[in-house]
Amino acid sequence: MWSDGWIGIPYQELGRGPESYDCLGLFLALQRVRHGRDLFDPLCTMTAAARLNLAAKTRPDWRRVDRAVEGAALLFKVKGLALHVGYAMGGRFMLHASGEIGESVIEDYQSSAWGSRLEGIYVYGS
């Protein structure tokens, strides 16, 4: 499966690959490799991005949807703020870099661990 080479990559804050990634770094890399999109990278932590409201700069490029398709951004709340992003694989699964686990993993984004924290599902383009 295409995702095999993306599983188990070490987590590192501000990691942009290929040796390590944080959640945003992995999401951006997957967008580039899987969809040919070179998306805006604020080169800061998700906490700093939330504090600076950087999502407002990129929001016009994304559309909120009800169902995840491959490549959709899955935004999750951490401490009440949208601070974590996962790459939707389609269906119920996401590939993401987890600081808690310490590496990139595939998980069910509708699971009890993630489902209640889902802020929204977004696809690129109008």
XYZ file of N, CA, C and O in Angstrom:
504
model
N 0.840 -1.176 0.000
C 0.000 0.000 0.000
C 0.887 1.242 0.000
O 1.978 1.234 0.577
N 0.429 2.317 -0.611
C 1.232 3.536 -0.736
C 1.677 4.094 0.611
O 2.727 4.725 0.721
N 0.887 3.874 1.653
C 1.175 4.472 2.957
C 2.283 3.762 3.736
O 2.796 4.328 4.715
N 2.670 2.567 3.328
C 3.643 1.790 4.102
C 4.919 2.570 4.413
O 5.438 2.499 5.521
N 5.431 3.297 3.466
C 6.667 4.050 3.665
C 6.525 5.278 4.541
O 7.517 5.906 4.909
N 5.289 5.623 4.891
C 5.029 6.807 5.709
C 4.743 6.450 7.161
O 4.587 7.342 8.001
N 4.670 5.173 7.487
C 4.351 4.731 8.845
C 5.648 4.530 9.629
O 6.618 3.984 9.114
N 5.641 4.984 10.881
C 6.795 4.771 11.750
C 7.882 5.817 11.647
O 8.953 5.654 12.233
N 7.631 6.901 10.932
C 8.615 7.981 10.852
C 8.581 8.738 12.185
O 7.512 9.099 12.668
N 9.734 8.978 12.797
C 9.759 9.637 14.104
C 9.086 11.018 14.098
O 9.191 11.760 13.121
N 8.427 11.311 15.219
C 7.820 12.624 15.433
C 8.888 13.585 15.949
O 9.687 13.237 16.820
N 8.878 14.802 15.401
C 9.724 15.871 15.925
C 9.003 17.184 15.678
O 8.547 17.443 14.548
N 8.875 17.996 16.716
C 8.249 19.298 16.553
C 8.993 20.080 15.487
O 10.232 20.097 15.460
N 8.253 20.677 14.575
C 8.756 21.398 13.402
C 9.463 20.493 12.400
O 10.135 20.980 11.497
N 9.288 19.184 12.524
C 9.876 18.256 11.569
C 9.240 18.410 10.195
O 8.029 18.411 10.063
N 10.074 18.539 9.184
C 9.592 18.688 7.817
C 10.129 17.601 6.899
O 10.046 17.692 5.693
N 10.696 16.559 7.510
C 11.071 15.374 6.772
C 12.407 15.485 6.083
O 13.032 16.512 6.083
N 12.834 14.408 5.491
C 12.151 13.112 5.496
C 12.461 12.248 6.714
O 11.833 11.224 6.909
N 13.423 12.672 7.543
C 13.796 11.838 8.696
C 12.780 11.905 9.831
O 12.654 10.961 10.614
N 12.081 13.040 9.976
C 11.094 13.206 11.037
C 10.061 14.246 10.606
O 10.340 15.084 9.739
N 8.892 14.159 11.225
C 7.794 15.080 10.915
C 7.027 15.428 12.178
O 6.936 14.617 13.098
N 6.425 16.625 12.171
C 5.338 16.902 13.094
C 4.063 16.740 12.275
O 4.125 16.382 11.084
N 2.904 16.966 12.876
C 1.659 16.679 12.155
C 1.510 17.535 10.897
O 1.126 17.031 9.840
N 1.853 18.816 10.999
C 1.727 19.681 9.827
C 2.754 19.323 8.764
O 2.438 19.289 7.575
N 3.974 19.038 9.182
C 5.010 18.661 8.221
C 4.630 17.421 7.430
O 4.818 17.370 6.212
N 4.081 16.421 8.113
C 3.662 15.201 7.421
C 2.499 15.491 6.481
O 2.492 15.039 5.330
N 1.535 16.276 6.940
C 0.387 16.624 6.090
C 0.856 17.345 4.831
O 0.428 17.014 3.721
N 1.739 18.319 4.982
C 2.244 19.069 3.823
C 3.022 18.171 2.869
O 2.886 18.292 1.644
N 3.837 17.271 3.409
C 4.600 16.348 2.563
C 3.668 15.432 1.773
O 3.882 15.195 0.582
N 2.633 14.930 2.417
C 1.683 14.054 1.731
C 0.906 14.813 0.658
O 0.624 14.269 -0.415
N 0.562 16.060 0.919
C -0.119 16.872 -0.095
C 0.787 17.054 -1.320
O 0.325 16.952 -2.455
N 2.066 17.284 -1.064
C 3.020 17.487 -2.160
C 3.213 16.200 -2.967
O 3.129 16.200 -4.196
N 3.457 15.089 -2.282
C 3.757 13.823 -2.946
C 2.519 13.204 -3.591
O 2.576 12.735 -4.727
N 1.407 13.191 -2.886
C 0.203 12.505 -3.366
C -0.647 13.350 -4.319
O -1.369 12.806 -5.143
N -0.572 14.695 -4.187
C -1.483 15.552 -4.955
C -0.773 16.663 -5.728
O -1.434 17.450 -6.400
N 0.549 16.758 -5.610
C 1.293 17.782 -6.335
C 1.039 19.198 -5.833
O 1.257 20.154 -6.568
N 0.593 19.332 -4.582
C 0.283 20.649 -4.016
C 1.423 21.119 -3.125
O 1.782 20.446 -2.178
N 1.934 22.280 -3.414
C 2.960 22.882 -2.565
C 2.250 23.942 -1.730
O 2.138 25.099 -2.148
N 1.762 23.545 -0.575
C 0.929 24.402 0.255
C 1.756 25.272 1.194
O 2.896 24.952 1.513
N 1.150 26.342 1.651
C 1.766 27.287 2.582
C 2.219 26.576 3.852
O 1.462 25.824 4.459
N 3.454 26.820 4.237
C 4.007 26.276 5.473
C 4.415 27.444 6.354
O 5.346 28.175 6.031
N 3.731 27.634 7.483
C 4.071 28.763 8.353
C 5.389 28.580 9.105
O 5.858 29.515 9.750
N 5.981 27.389 9.021
C 7.244 27.084 9.696
C 7.205 27.468 11.172
O 8.117 28.118 11.689
N 6.115 27.088 11.820
C 5.985 27.303 13.256
C 5.177 26.146 13.833
O 4.605 25.358 13.095
N 5.152 26.064 15.133
C 4.380 25.008 15.775
C 2.891 25.242 15.539
O 2.467 26.360 15.223
N 2.094 24.199 15.727
C 0.644 24.353 15.597
C 0.118 25.333 16.649
O -0.806 26.088 16.385
N 0.709 25.351 17.831
C 0.288 26.283 18.875
C 0.532 27.722 18.427
O -0.343 28.578 18.574
N 1.692 27.992 17.857
C 1.994 29.339 17.366
C 1.077 29.694 16.202
O 0.598 30.833 16.110
N 0.819 28.739 15.317
C -0.080 28.988 14.192
C -1.479 29.351 14.680
O -2.111 30.264 14.141
N -1.951 28.657 15.704
C -3.274 28.968 16.264
C -3.261 30.346 16.911
O -4.202 31.134 16.740
N -2.223 30.649 17.663
C -2.126 31.942 18.349
C -2.095 33.087 17.336
O -2.683 34.141 17.552
N -1.421 32.891 16.203
C -1.321 33.916 15.169
C -2.491 33.884 14.180
O -2.525 34.680 13.248
N -3.406 32.921 14.375
C -4.584 32.752 13.512
C -4.184 32.599 12.041
O -4.789 33.181 11.148
N -3.154 31.790 11.797
C -2.677 31.581 10.437
C -3.672 30.801 9.578
O -3.631 30.889 8.359
N -4.582 30.076 10.217
C -5.596 29.343 9.443
C -6.430 30.304 8.604
O -6.880 29.953 7.516
N -6.636 31.523 9.095
C -7.420 32.507 8.349
C -6.780 32.823 7.001
O -7.478 33.106 6.027
N -5.452 32.744 6.914
C -4.756 33.018 5.655
C -4.977 31.914 4.626
O -4.962 32.171 3.433
N -5.133 30.686 5.087
C -5.289 29.571 4.155
C -6.735 29.126 3.987
O -7.046 28.398 3.055
N -7.631 29.558 4.862
C -9.025 29.111 4.820
C -9.692 29.308 3.453
O -10.449 28.442 3.028
N -9.447 30.401 2.731
C -10.096 30.555 1.419
C -9.757 29.437 0.433
O -10.496 29.205 -0.521
N -8.644 28.730 0.656
C -8.228 27.654 -0.243
C -8.875 26.309 0.099
O -8.695 25.337 -0.633
N -9.599 26.258 1.224
C -10.163 25.005 1.714
C -11.664 25.127 1.887
O -12.186 26.185 2.190
N -12.366 24.017 1.696
C -13.819 23.981 1.838
C -14.189 22.889 2.837
O -13.703 21.762 2.741
N -15.040 23.247 3.787
C -15.482 22.277 4.796
C -16.464 21.294 4.155
O -17.351 21.699 3.409
N -16.297 20.007 4.464
C -17.158 18.958 3.922
C -17.586 18.024 5.048
O -17.061 18.078 6.157
N -18.544 17.159 4.742
C -19.059 16.215 5.735
C -18.356 14.867 5.717
O -18.353 14.160 6.723
N -17.771 14.503 4.574
C -17.136 13.184 4.446
C -15.690 13.344 4.020
O -15.370 14.151 3.160
N -14.851 12.525 4.591
C -13.424 12.588 4.278
C -13.103 11.773 3.035
O -13.482 10.616 2.927
N -12.407 12.404 2.112
C -11.846 11.730 0.941
C -10.333 11.793 1.090
O -9.805 12.601 1.869
N -9.620 10.956 0.352
C -8.169 10.997 0.478
C -7.644 12.399 0.219
O -8.035 13.059 -0.739
N -6.777 12.830 1.113
C -6.163 14.149 1.001
C -6.833 15.229 1.815
O -6.279 16.315 1.964
N -8.010 14.952 2.332
C -8.694 15.956 3.149
C -7.897 16.203 4.425
O -7.213 15.319 4.937
N -8.009 17.427 4.916
C -7.399 17.796 6.194
C -8.401 17.499 7.303
O -9.540 17.956 7.247
N -7.965 16.739 8.278
C -8.784 16.456 9.453
C -8.208 17.287 10.588
O -7.079 17.045 11.028
N -8.954 18.285 11.045
C -8.473 19.154 12.110
C -9.060 18.723 13.440
O -10.271 18.509 13.554
N -8.194 18.627 14.438
C -8.597 18.172 15.766
C -8.277 19.214 16.820
O -7.241 19.886 16.753
N -9.153 19.296 17.800
C -8.957 20.206 18.923
C -8.064 19.555 19.975
O -8.230 18.387 20.305
N -7.139 20.342 20.457
C -6.290 19.972 21.576
C -6.354 21.173 22.517
O -6.065 22.292 22.096
N -6.780 20.934 23.740
C -6.948 22.025 24.709
C -7.866 23.109 24.166
O -7.634 24.301 24.342
N -8.908 22.700 23.429
C -9.904 23.628 22.927
C -9.565 24.346 21.641
O -10.390 25.075 21.113
N -8.359 24.156 21.112
C -7.951 24.812 19.870
C -7.641 23.775 18.802
O -7.183 22.680 19.112
N -7.857 24.143 17.541
C -7.533 23.251 16.427
C -6.010 23.223 16.272
O -5.424 24.073 15.609
N -5.384 22.233 16.917
C -3.923 22.175 16.980
C -3.320 20.923 16.366
O -2.116 20.731 16.444
N -4.138 20.064 15.788
C -3.591 18.826 15.215
C -4.257 18.568 13.876
O -5.465 18.743 13.731
N -3.463 18.148 12.899
C -3.995 17.845 11.574
C -3.581 16.433 11.174
O -2.459 16.003 11.425
N -4.538 15.734 10.571
C -4.288 14.419 10.030
C -4.623 14.402 8.547
O -5.433 15.195 8.077
N -4.017 13.495 7.831
C -4.248 13.318 6.395
C -5.282 12.215 6.218
O -5.029 11.063 6.590
N -6.443 12.551 5.678
C -7.497 11.560 5.471
C -7.093 10.590 4.380
O -6.647 10.990 3.299
N -7.262 9.308 4.684
C -6.951 8.265 3.722
C -8.204 7.787 2.995
O -8.148 6.902 2.161
N -9.331 8.380 3.319
C -10.613 7.923 2.815
C -11.204 6.976 3.844
O -10.484 6.423 4.683
N -12.504 6.823 3.849
C -13.129 5.999 4.871
C -12.923 6.615 6.241
O -12.997 7.821 6.414
N -12.593 5.787 7.214
C -12.461 6.237 8.606
C -11.016 6.441 9.061
O -10.777 6.724 10.224
N -10.066 6.320 8.157
C -8.678 6.301 8.595
C -7.896 7.543 8.200
O -8.156 8.166 7.175
N -6.920 7.859 9.046
C -6.032 8.984 8.797
C -4.593 8.540 9.051
O -4.333 7.624 9.833
N -3.692 9.205 8.382
C -2.265 9.063 8.610
C -1.834 10.366 9.255
O -2.153 11.447 8.759
N -1.174 10.272 10.392
C -0.766 11.497 11.082
C 0.484 11.244 11.909
O 0.806 10.108 12.246
N 1.179 12.332 12.206
C 2.358 12.276 13.064
C 1.898 12.575 14.478
O 1.395 13.660 14.751
N 2.046 11.618 15.351
C 1.552 11.725 16.722
C 2.684 11.987 17.698
O 3.586 11.163 17.844
N 2.614 13.119 18.365
C 3.586 13.410 19.405
C 3.433 12.489 20.595
O 4.408 12.147 21.259
N 2.199 12.063 20.862
C 1.951 11.163 21.988
C 2.558 9.789 21.746
O 3.120 9.182 22.651
N 2.452 9.289 20.518
C 2.989 7.971 20.175
C 4.476 8.076 19.807
O 5.243 7.157 20.035
N 4.863 9.222 19.257
C 6.265 9.452 18.919
C 6.635 9.109 17.494
O 7.813 9.117 17.147
N 5.626 8.829 16.659
C 5.892 8.507 15.260
C 4.617 8.650 14.449
O 3.539 8.871 14.999
N 4.743 8.504 13.137
C 3.583 8.577 12.258
C 2.847 7.236 12.277
O 3.476 6.171 12.270
N 1.525 7.313 12.321
C 0.680 6.126 12.443
C -0.599 6.302 11.638
O -0.978 7.414 11.276
N -1.274 5.185 11.414
C -2.618 5.202 10.838
C -3.583 4.891 11.967
O -3.381 3.930 12.710
N -4.612 5.726 12.097
C -5.625 5.518 13.122
C -6.999 5.841 12.566
O -7.126 6.562 11.574
N -8.014 5.343 13.243
C -9.405 5.624 12.930
C -9.740 6.991 13.509
O -9.747 7.157 14.725
N -10.002 7.971 12.665
C -10.254 9.316 13.174
C -11.635 9.453 13.811
O -11.919 10.465 14.460
N -12.475 8.430 13.675
C -13.784 8.443 14.320
C -13.776 7.647 15.629
O -14.810 7.485 16.260
N -12.613 7.173 16.050
C -12.496 6.392 17.279
C -12.820 7.262 18.491
O -12.904 8.491 18.396
N -12.948 6.621 19.640
C -13.244 7.369 20.864
C -12.113 8.347 21.197
O -12.344 9.395 21.786
N -10.896 8.023 20.817
C -9.767 8.906 21.098
C -9.781 10.170 20.251
O -9.310 11.218 20.685
N -10.317 10.097 19.037
C -10.257 11.224 18.117
C -11.613 11.829 17.757
O -11.703 13.037 17.524
N -12.633 11.022 17.650
C -13.923 11.491 17.131
C -14.496 12.703 17.832
O -14.996 13.633 17.183
N -14.428 12.742 19.142
C -15.005 13.869 19.885
C -14.171 15.141 19.753
O -14.644 16.232 20.061
N -12.941 15.010 19.284
C -12.063 16.175 19.139
C -12.008 16.715 17.707
O -11.344 17.720 17.445
N -12.720 16.068 16.792
C -12.701 16.502 15.394
C -13.357 17.879 15.259
O -14.517 18.064 15.592
N -12.597 18.845 14.789
C -13.115 20.201 14.568
C -13.793 20.272 13.214
O -14.790 20.951 13.042
N -13.227 19.605 12.208
C -13.807 19.633 10.884
C -12.975 18.892 9.864
O -11.813 18.538 10.115
N -13.596 18.661 8.720
C -12.962 17.995 7.588
C -12.929 19.010 6.439
O -13.965 19.610 6.126
N -11.776 19.182 5.833
C -11.615 20.212 4.802
C -10.926 19.635 3.570
O -9.967 18.872 3.696
N -11.421 20.015 2.397
C -10.791 19.616 1.149
C -10.245 20.857 0.447
O -10.787 21.964 0.591
N -9.183 20.659 -0.298
C -8.536 21.760 -0.982
C -9.315 22.140 -2.239
O -9.785 21.275 -2.973
N -9.446 23.415 -2.479
C -10.116 23.922 -3.681
C -11.571 24.238 -3.404
O -12.129 23.927 -2.365
N -12.170 24.907 -4.374
C -13.572 25.321 -4.196
C -14.538 24.336 -4.801
O -14.184 23.383 -5.396
